[in-house]
């Protein structure tokens, strides 16, 4: 499983390309050639960049859904809306397709934020607003989400 660390400020050029920061590129070096999947986030106004191996893992569950159940079919359609394969060019730039950039309000200043096995791509202002909003009740959220885990390490 890929584990990505860090938050990186970047810029998108006039053609909609972003340059992967060197620290992030170093983490992804072993899998750069496999390419990535870029999609809309389900819960946030951002994009999600999955390394190919992580995307394959994520869609295994989706592939098990019965397409003859309307709710499942509707979910699959929206989940897959705008999904694109993207590969870095020779200089390490990734092209953000126009429709996905519009979805996430991406224009120039962006943030690449690790989300463990994938990278969220945010408009910088939207990212800062999301973090500020989340900080107000993060301790309660942390207790609800992580308070259930009680594992001992070997």
Coordinates of N, CA, C and O in Angstrom, one line a residue:
X1 N 0.8 -1.2 0.0 CA 0.0 0.0 0.0 C 0.9 1.2 0.0 O 1.9 1.3 0.7
X2 N 0.5 2.2 -0.8 CA 1.2 3.5 -0.9 C 0.8 4.4 0.2 O -0.4 4.5 0.5
X3 N 1.8 5.0 0.9 CA 1.5 6.0 1.9 C 2.2 7.2 1.6 O 3.4 7.3 1.5
X4 N 1.4 8.3 1.3 CA 2.0 9.6 0.9 C 1.9 10.5 2.1 O 0.9 10.6 2.7
X5 N 3.0 11.3 2.2 CA 3.1 12.2 3.3 C 3.3 13.7 2.8 O 4.1 13.9 1.9
X6 N 2.6 14.6 3.4 CA 3.0 16.0 3.2 C 1.8 16.8 2.5 O 0.9 16.3 2.0
X7 N 2.0 18.1 2.7 CA 1.1 19.1 2.1 C 2.0 20.1 1.3 O 3.0 20.5 1.8
X8 N 1.7 20.3 0.0 CA 2.5 21.1 -0.9 C 1.8 22.1 -1.6 O 0.7 21.9 -2.2
X9 N 2.3 23.4 -1.5 CA 1.7 24.5 -2.3 C 2.3 24.4 -3.7 O 3.5 24.2 -3.8
X10 N 1.4 24.6 -4.7 CA 1.8 24.5 -6.1 C 1.1 25.6 -6.9 O 0.2 26.2 -6.4
X11 N 1.5 25.7 -8.1 CA 0.8 26.5 -9.1 C 0.4 25.7 -10.3 O 1.1 24.8 -10.7
X12 N -0.7 26.1 -10.9 CA -1.1 25.5 -12.1 C -0.8 26.5 -13.2 O -1.1 27.7 -13.1
X13 N -0.2 26.0 -14.3 CA 0.1 27.0 -15.4 C -1.1 27.3 -16.3 O -2.2 26.7 -16.0
X14 N -0.9 28.1 -17.3 CA -2.1 28.6 -18.1 C -2.7 27.4 -18.9 O -3.9 27.5 -19.3
X15 N -2.0 26.3 -19.1 CA -2.5 25.2 -19.8 C -3.1 24.1 -18.9 O -3.6 23.1 -19.3
X16 N -3.2 24.4 -17.6 CA -3.8 23.5 -16.6 C -2.9 22.4 -16.1 O -3.4 21.4 -15.6
X17 N -1.6 22.6 -16.2 CA -0.6 21.6 -15.8 C -0.1 22.0 -14.4 O 0.2 23.2 -14.1
X18 N 0.2 21.0 -13.6 CA 0.8 21.2 -12.3 C 2.1 20.5 -12.3 O 2.2 19.4 -12.8
X19 N 3.1 21.1 -11.7 CA 4.4 20.4 -11.5 C 4.4 19.7 -10.2 O 4.2 20.4 -9.2
X20 N 4.7 18.4 -10.2 CA 4.8 17.7 -8.9 C 6.0 18.2 -8.2 O 7.1 18.3 -8.7
X21 N 5.8 18.6 -6.9 CA 7.0 19.1 -6.1 C 8.0 18.0 -5.9 O 7.6 16.8 -5.9
X22 N 9.3 18.3 -5.8 CA 10.3 17.3 -5.8 C 10.2 16.4 -4.6 O 10.4 15.2 -4.7
X23 N 9.7 16.9 -3.4 CA 9.6 16.0 -2.3 C 8.5 15.0 -2.5 O 8.6 13.8 -2.1
X24 N 7.4 15.4 -3.2 CA 6.3 14.5 -3.5 C 6.8 13.5 -4.6 O 6.5 12.3 -4.6
X25 N 7.4 14.0 -5.6 CA 7.9 13.2 -6.7 C 8.9 12.1 -6.2 O 8.8 11.0 -6.7
X26 N 9.7 12.4 -5.2 CA 10.6 11.4 -4.6 C 9.8 10.3 -4.0 O 10.2 9.1 -4.1
X27 N 8.7 10.6 -3.3 CA 7.9 9.6 -2.6 C 7.2 8.7 -3.7 O 7.0 7.5 -3.4
X28 N 6.9 9.3 -4.8 CA 6.2 8.5 -5.9 C 7.1 7.9 -6.9 O 6.6 7.3 -7.9
X29 N 8.4 8.1 -6.8 CA 9.3 7.8 -7.9 C 9.2 6.3 -8.4 O 9.1 6.1 -9.6
X30 N 9.0 5.4 -7.5 CA 8.9 4.0 -7.9 C 7.6 3.7 -8.7 O 7.5 2.7 -9.4
X31 N 6.6 4.5 -8.6 CA 5.3 4.2 -9.2 C 4.9 5.3 -10.3 O 3.9 5.2 -10.9
X32 N 5.8 6.3 -10.5 CA 5.5 7.3 -11.5 C 5.1 6.7 -12.9 O 4.2 7.2 -13.5
X33 N 5.9 5.7 -13.3 CA 5.6 5.2 -14.6 C 4.3 4.5 -14.8 O 3.8 4.3 -15.9
X34 N 3.7 4.0 -13.7 CA 2.4 3.4 -13.7 C 1.3 4.3 -14.0 O 0.2 3.9 -14.4
X35 N 1.5 5.6 -13.8 CA 0.5 6.6 -14.0 C -0.5 6.7 -12.9 O -0.3 6.1 -11.8
X36 N -1.5 7.6 -13.0 CA -2.4 7.9 -11.9 C -3.8 8.0 -12.5 O -4.0 8.1 -13.7
X37 N -4.8 8.0 -11.6 CA -6.2 8.2 -11.9 C -6.6 9.5 -11.1 O -6.3 9.6 -9.9
X38 N -7.2 10.4 -11.9 CA -7.7 11.6 -11.3 C -9.2 11.6 -11.3 O -9.8 11.3 -12.4
X39 N -9.8 12.0 -10.2 CA -11.3 12.0 -10.2 C -11.8 13.0 -9.2 O -11.0 13.6 -8.4
X40 N -13.1 13.3 -9.3 CA -13.7 14.2 -8.4 C -13.8 13.6 -7.0 O -14.1 12.4 -6.9
X41 N -13.7 14.4 -6.0 CA -13.9 13.8 -4.6 C -15.4 13.7 -4.4 O -16.2 14.4 -4.9
X42 N -15.8 12.7 -3.6 CA -17.2 12.5 -3.3 C -17.7 13.5 -2.2 O -18.8 14.1 -2.4
X43 N -16.9 13.8 -1.2 CA -17.3 14.6 -0.1 C -16.8 16.1 -0.1 O -17.3 16.9 0.7
X44 N -15.8 16.4 -0.9 CA -15.2 17.7 -0.8 C -15.1 18.3 -2.2 O -15.1 17.6 -3.2
X45 N -15.0 19.6 -2.3 CA -14.8 20.3 -3.6 C -13.4 20.3 -4.1 O -12.7 21.3 -4.2
X46 N -12.8 19.1 -4.2 CA -11.4 18.9 -4.6 C -11.3 17.7 -5.5 O -12.3 17.0 -5.8
X47 N -10.1 17.4 -6.0 CA -9.9 16.3 -6.9 C -9.0 15.3 -6.1 O -8.3 15.6 -5.1
X48 N -9.1 14.0 -6.5 CA -8.3 13.0 -5.9 C -7.4 12.3 -6.9 O -7.9 12.0 -8.0
X49 N -6.1 12.3 -6.6 CA -5.1 11.7 -7.5 C -4.7 10.4 -6.9 O -4.0 10.4 -5.8
X50 N -5.0 9.3 -7.5 CA -4.7 7.9 -7.0 C -3.5 7.4 -7.8 O -3.6 7.4 -9.1
X51 N -2.5 6.8 -7.2 CA -1.5 6.0 -7.9 C -2.3 4.8 -8.5 O -3.3 4.4 -7.9
X52 N -1.9 4.3 -9.6 CA -2.7 3.3 -10.3 C -3.0 2.1 -9.4 O -4.1 1.6 -9.4
X53 N -2.0 1.6 -8.6 CA -2.2 0.5 -7.8 C -3.3 0.7 -6.7 O -4.1 -0.1 -6.4
X54 N -3.3 2.0 -6.2 CA -4.3 2.3 -5.2 C -5.7 2.4 -5.8 O -6.7 2.1 -5.2
X55 N -5.8 2.9 -7.0 CA -7.1 3.0 -7.7 C -7.6 1.6 -7.9 O -8.8 1.3 -7.7
X56 N -6.7 0.7 -8.4 CA -7.2 -0.7 -8.6 C -7.7 -1.3 -7.3 O -8.7 -2.0 -7.4
X57 N -7.1 -1.0 -6.2 CA -7.6 -1.5 -4.9 C -8.9 -0.9 -4.6 O -9.8 -1.6 -4.1
X58 N -9.1 0.4 -4.8 CA -10.3 1.1 -4.5 C -11.5 0.6 -5.3 O -12.6 0.5 -4.8
X59 N -11.3 0.3 -6.5 CA -12.4 0.0 -7.4 C -12.8 -1.5 -7.3 O -13.9 -1.9 -7.8
X60 N -12.0 -2.3 -6.6 CA -12.4 -3.7 -6.4 C -13.8 -3.8 -5.7 O -14.6 -4.6 -6.1
X61 N -14.0 -3.0 -4.7 CA -15.3 -3.0 -4.0 C -16.4 -2.5 -4.9 O -17.5 -3.1 -4.9
X62 N -16.1 -1.5 -5.6 CA -17.1 -0.9 -6.6 C -17.5 -2.0 -7.6 O -18.7 -2.1 -8.0
X63 N -16.5 -2.7 -8.1 CA -16.8 -3.8 -9.1 C -17.7 -4.9 -8.6 O -18.3 -5.6 -9.4
X64 N -17.8 -5.0 -7.3 CA -18.6 -6.1 -6.7 C -20.1 -5.7 -6.6 O -20.9 -6.6 -6.3
X65 N -20.4 -4.4 -6.8 CA -21.8 -4.0 -6.8 C -22.6 -4.6 -7.9 O -22.2 -4.7 -9.0
X66 N -23.8 -4.9 -7.6 CA -24.8 -5.5 -8.5 C -25.3 -4.3 -9.4 O -26.1 -3.5 -8.9
X67 N -25.0 -4.3 -10.7 CA -25.5 -3.2 -11.5 C -27.0 -3.3 -11.8 O -27.5 -2.4 -12.4
X68 N -27.7 -4.4 -11.4 CA -29.1 -4.5 -11.6 C -29.9 -3.9 -10.4 O -31.1 -4.0 -10.4
X69 N -29.2 -3.3 -9.5 CA -29.8 -2.6 -8.4 C -29.6 -1.1 -8.7 O -28.5 -0.6 -8.8
X70 N -30.7 -0.4 -8.9 CA -30.6 1.0 -9.4 C -29.7 1.9 -8.5 O -28.9 2.7 -9.1
X71 N -29.8 1.8 -7.2 CA -29.0 2.6 -6.3 C -27.5 2.3 -6.6 O -26.7 3.3 -6.6
X72 N -27.1 1.1 -6.8 CA -25.8 0.8 -7.1 C -25.3 1.4 -8.5 O -24.2 1.9 -8.6
X73 N -26.2 1.3 -9.4 CA -25.9 1.8 -10.8 C -25.7 3.3 -10.7 O -24.8 3.9 -11.3
X74 N -26.6 4.0 -10.0 CA -26.5 5.4 -9.8 C -25.2 5.8 -9.1 O -24.5 6.8 -9.5
X75 N -24.8 5.1 -8.1 CA -23.6 5.3 -7.4 C -22.4 5.2 -8.3 O -21.5 6.1 -8.3
X76 N -22.3 4.1 -9.1 CA -21.2 3.9 -10.0 C -21.1 5.0 -11.0 O -20.0 5.5 -11.2
X77 N -22.2 5.4 -11.5 CA -22.2 6.5 -12.5 C -21.6 7.8 -12.0 O -20.7 8.4 -12.6
X78 N -22.0 8.2 -10.8 CA -21.5 9.4 -10.2 C -20.1 9.2 -9.7 O -19.2 10.1 -9.9
X79 N -19.8 8.1 -9.1 CA -18.4 7.8 -8.6 C -17.4 7.9 -9.8 O -16.3 8.4 -9.6
X80 N -17.8 7.4 -11.0 CA -16.9 7.3 -12.1 C -16.9 8.6 -13.0 O -16.2 8.7 -13.9
X81 N -17.8 9.5 -12.6 CA -17.9 10.8 -13.4 C -16.6 11.5 -13.4 O -16.1 11.9 -12.4
X82 N -16.1 11.8 -14.6 CA -14.9 12.6 -14.8 C -13.6 11.9 -14.5 O -12.6 12.5 -14.5
X83 N -13.7 10.6 -14.3 CA -12.4 9.8 -14.0 C -11.5 9.9 -15.2 O -12.0 9.6 -16.3
X84 N -10.3 10.2 -15.0 CA -9.3 10.2 -16.1 C -8.0 9.6 -15.7 O -7.6 9.6 -14.5
X85 N -7.4 8.9 -16.7 CA -6.0 8.5 -16.5 C -5.1 9.6 -16.8 O -5.3 10.3 -17.8
X86 N -4.1 9.9 -15.9 CA -3.1 10.9 -16.2 C -1.7 10.4 -15.9 O -1.5 9.6 -15.1
X87 N -0.8 10.9 -16.7 CA 0.6 10.5 -16.6 C 1.5 11.7 -16.6 O 1.2 12.7 -17.3
X88 N 2.5 11.8 -15.8 CA 3.4 12.9 -15.8 C 4.1 13.0 -17.1 O 4.5 11.9 -17.7
X89 N 4.3 14.2 -17.6 CA 5.2 14.3 -18.8 C 6.6 14.2 -18.4 O 7.0 13.9 -17.3
X90 N 7.5 14.4 -19.4 CA 9.0 14.2 -19.1 C 9.5 15.2 -18.1 O 10.5 14.9 -17.5
X91 N 8.8 16.3 -17.8 CA 9.3 17.2 -16.8 C 8.6 17.0 -15.4 O 8.8 17.8 -14.5
X92 N 7.7 16.0 -15.4 CA 7.0 15.8 -14.1 C 5.7 16.6 -13.9 O 5.2 16.7 -12.8
X93 N 5.2 17.1 -15.0 CA 3.9 17.9 -14.9 C 2.7 17.0 -15.2 O 2.8 16.1 -16.1
X94 N 1.6 17.2 -14.5 CA 0.4 16.5 -14.8 C -0.7 17.5 -15.3 O -0.8 18.6 -14.8
X95 N -1.4 17.1 -16.3 CA -2.5 18.0 -16.9 C -3.8 17.7 -16.1 O -4.2 16.6 -16.0
X96 N -4.4 18.8 -15.6 CA -5.7 18.7 -15.0 C -6.7 19.0 -16.1 O -6.8 20.2 -16.5
X97 N -7.6 18.1 -16.5 CA -8.6 18.3 -17.5 C -9.5 19.5 -17.1 O -9.8 19.7 -15.9
X98 N -9.9 20.3 -18.0 CA -10.7 21.5 -17.8 C -11.9 21.2 -16.9 O -12.2 21.9 -16.0
X99 N -12.7 20.1 -17.2 CA -13.9 19.9 -16.5 C -13.7 19.6 -15.0 O -14.4 20.0 -14.1
X100 N -12.5 18.9 -14.7 CA -12.2 18.6 -13.4 C -11.7 19.9 -12.7 O -12.0 20.1 -11.5
X101 N -11.0 20.7 -13.4 CA -10.5 22.0 -12.8 C -11.7 22.9 -12.4 O -11.7 23.5 -11.4
X102 N -12.7 22.9 -13.3 CA -13.9 23.7 -13.0 C -14.6 23.1 -11.8 O -15.0 23.8 -10.9
X103 N -14.8 21.8 -11.7 CA -15.4 21.1 -10.5 C -14.8 21.6 -9.2 O -15.5 21.9 -8.3
X104 N -13.4 21.6 -9.2 CA -12.7 21.9 -8.0 C -12.3 23.4 -7.8 O -11.6 23.8 -6.9
X105 N -12.8 24.2 -8.8 CA -12.5 25.7 -8.8 C -11.0 25.9 -8.8 O -10.5 26.9 -8.2
X106 N -10.3 25.1 -9.5 CA -8.8 25.2 -9.6 C -8.5 26.2 -10.7 O -8.9 26.1 -11.8
X107 N -7.7 27.3 -10.3 CA -7.2 28.2 -11.3 C -5.7 28.3 -11.3 O -5.1 27.9 -12.2
X108 N -5.2 28.9 -10.3 CA -3.7 29.0 -10.2 C -3.0 28.4 -9.0 O -2.2 27.5 -9.1
X109 N -3.4 29.0 -7.8 CA -2.7 28.5 -6.6 C -3.5 27.3 -6.1 O -4.7 27.3 -5.8
X110 N -2.7 26.2 -5.9 CA -3.4 24.9 -5.4 C -2.6 24.3 -4.2 O -1.4 24.8 -4.0
X111 N -3.2 23.4 -3.6 CA -2.5 22.6 -2.5 C -2.6 21.1 -2.9 O -3.7 20.7 -3.3
X112 N -1.5 20.4 -2.8 CA -1.5 19.0 -2.9 C -1.4 18.4 -1.5 O -0.4 18.6 -0.9
X113 N -2.5 17.8 -1.0 CA -2.5 17.3 0.4 C -2.6 15.8 0.4 O -3.5 15.2 -0.2
X114 N -1.7 15.2 1.1 CA -1.7 13.7 1.2 C -2.9 13.3 2.0 O -3.4 14.0 2.9
X115 N -3.5 12.2 1.5 CA -4.6 11.6 2.2 C -4.3 10.1 2.3 O -5.1 9.3 1.8
X116 N -3.2 9.8 2.9 CA -2.6 8.5 3.1 C -2.2 7.8 1.7 O -1.1 7.8 1.3
X117 N -3.2 7.2 1.0 CA -2.9 6.4 -0.2 C -3.2 7.2 -1.4 O -3.1 6.6 -2.5
X118 N -3.6 8.5 -1.3 CA -3.8 9.3 -2.5 C -3.6 10.7 -2.2 O -3.3 11.0 -1.0
X119 N -3.7 11.6 -3.2 CA -3.4 13.0 -3.0 C -4.7 13.8 -3.3 O -5.3 13.6 -4.4
X120 N -5.1 14.7 -2.4 CA -6.1 15.6 -2.7 C -5.6 16.9 -3.4 O -4.5 17.4 -3.0
X121 N -6.2 17.3 -4.5 CA -5.8 18.5 -5.2 C -6.9 19.6 -4.9 O -8.0 19.4 -5.3
X122 N -6.5 20.6 -4.2 CA -7.4 21.7 -3.8 C -7.0 23.0 -4.4 O -5.9 23.4 -4.5
X123 N -8.0 23.9 -4.6 CA -7.8 25.3 -4.8 C -7.3 25.7 -3.4 O -7.8 25.3 -2.4
X124 N -6.3 26.6 -3.4 CA -5.6 26.9 -2.1 C -6.6 27.6 -1.1 O -6.6 27.2 0.1
X125 N -7.4 28.5 -1.6 CA -8.4 29.2 -0.7 C -9.4 28.2 -0.1 O -9.7 28.2 1.1
X126 N -9.9 27.3 -0.9 CA -10.9 26.3 -0.5 C -10.2 25.3 0.5 O -10.9 24.9 1.5
X127 N -9.0 25.0 0.3 CA -8.3 24.1 1.2 C -8.1 24.8 2.6 O -8.4 24.2 3.6
X128 N -7.7 26.0 2.6 CA -7.5 26.7 3.9 C -8.8 26.9 4.6 O -8.9 26.7 5.8
X129 N -9.9 27.2 3.9 CA -11.2 27.3 4.5 C -11.7 26.0 5.1 O -12.2 25.9 6.2
X130 N -11.4 24.9 4.4 CA -11.8 23.5 4.8 C -11.1 23.2 6.1 O -11.6 22.6 7.1
X131 N -9.8 23.4 6.1 CA -8.9 23.1 7.3 C -9.4 24.0 8.5 O -9.6 23.5 9.6
X132 N -9.6 25.3 8.3 CA -10.1 26.2 9.4 C -11.4 25.7 9.9 O -11.6 25.7 11.1
X133 N -12.3 25.3 9.0 CA -13.7 24.8 9.5 C -13.5 23.5 10.3 O -14.2 23.3 11.3
X134 N -12.7 22.6 9.8 CA -12.5 21.3 10.5 C -11.8 21.5 11.8 O -12.1 20.6 12.7
X135 N -10.9 22.5 12.0 CA -10.2 22.6 13.3 C -11.1 22.9 14.4 O -10.9 22.5 15.6
X136 N -12.3 23.5 14.2 CA -13.1 23.9 15.3 C -13.7 22.7 16.1 O -13.9 22.8 17.2
X137 N -13.9 21.6 15.4 CA -14.5 20.5 16.1 C -13.6 19.2 15.9 O -14.1 18.1 16.0
X138 N -12.3 19.4 15.6 CA -11.5 18.3 15.3 C -11.3 17.4 16.5 O -11.3 16.2 16.4
X139 N -11.2 17.9 17.7 CA -11.0 17.1 18.9 C -12.2 16.1 19.1 O -12.0 14.9 19.4
X140 N -13.4 16.6 18.9 CA -14.6 15.7 19.0 C -14.6 14.7 17.9 O -14.9 13.5 18.1
X141 N -14.3 15.1 16.6 CA -14.2 14.2 15.5 C -13.1 13.1 15.8 O -13.4 11.9 15.5
X142 N -12.0 13.5 16.3 CA -10.9 12.6 16.5 C -11.4 11.5 17.6 O -11.1 10.3 17.4
X143 N -12.1 12.0 18.6 CA -12.5 11.0 19.6 C -13.6 10.1 19.0 O -13.5 8.9 19.2
X144 N -14.5 10.6 18.2 CA -15.5 9.7 17.6 C -14.9 8.7 16.6 O -15.3 7.5 16.6
X145 N -13.9 9.2 15.8 CA -13.4 8.3 14.8 C -12.3 7.4 15.3 O -12.3 6.2 15.2
X146 N -11.3 8.0 16.0 CA -10.2 7.2 16.5 C -10.4 6.6 17.9 O -9.6 5.7 18.3
X147 N -11.3 7.1 18.6 CA -11.6 6.6 20.0 C -12.0 5.1 20.0 O -12.0 4.4 21.0
X148 N -12.5 4.6 18.8 CA -12.9 3.3 18.7 C -11.8 2.3 18.5 O -12.0 1.1 18.8
X149 N -10.6 2.8 18.1 CA -9.5 1.9 17.8 C -8.7 1.7 19.1 O -8.3 2.6 19.8
X150 N -8.5 0.4 19.4 CA -7.7 0.1 20.6 C -6.8 -1.1 20.2 O -7.1 -2.3 20.6
X151 N -5.8 -0.8 19.5 CA -4.9 -1.8 19.0 C -3.6 -1.8 19.8 O -3.1 -0.7 20.1
X152 N -3.0 -2.9 20.1 CA -1.6 -2.9 20.7 C -0.6 -3.3 19.6 O -0.9 -4.1 18.8
X153 N 0.5 -2.6 19.6 CA 1.5 -2.9 18.6 C 2.4 -3.9 19.2 O 2.7 -4.1 20.4
X154 N 2.9 -4.7 18.3 CA 3.9 -5.8 18.6 C 5.2 -5.3 18.9 O 5.8 -4.5 18.3

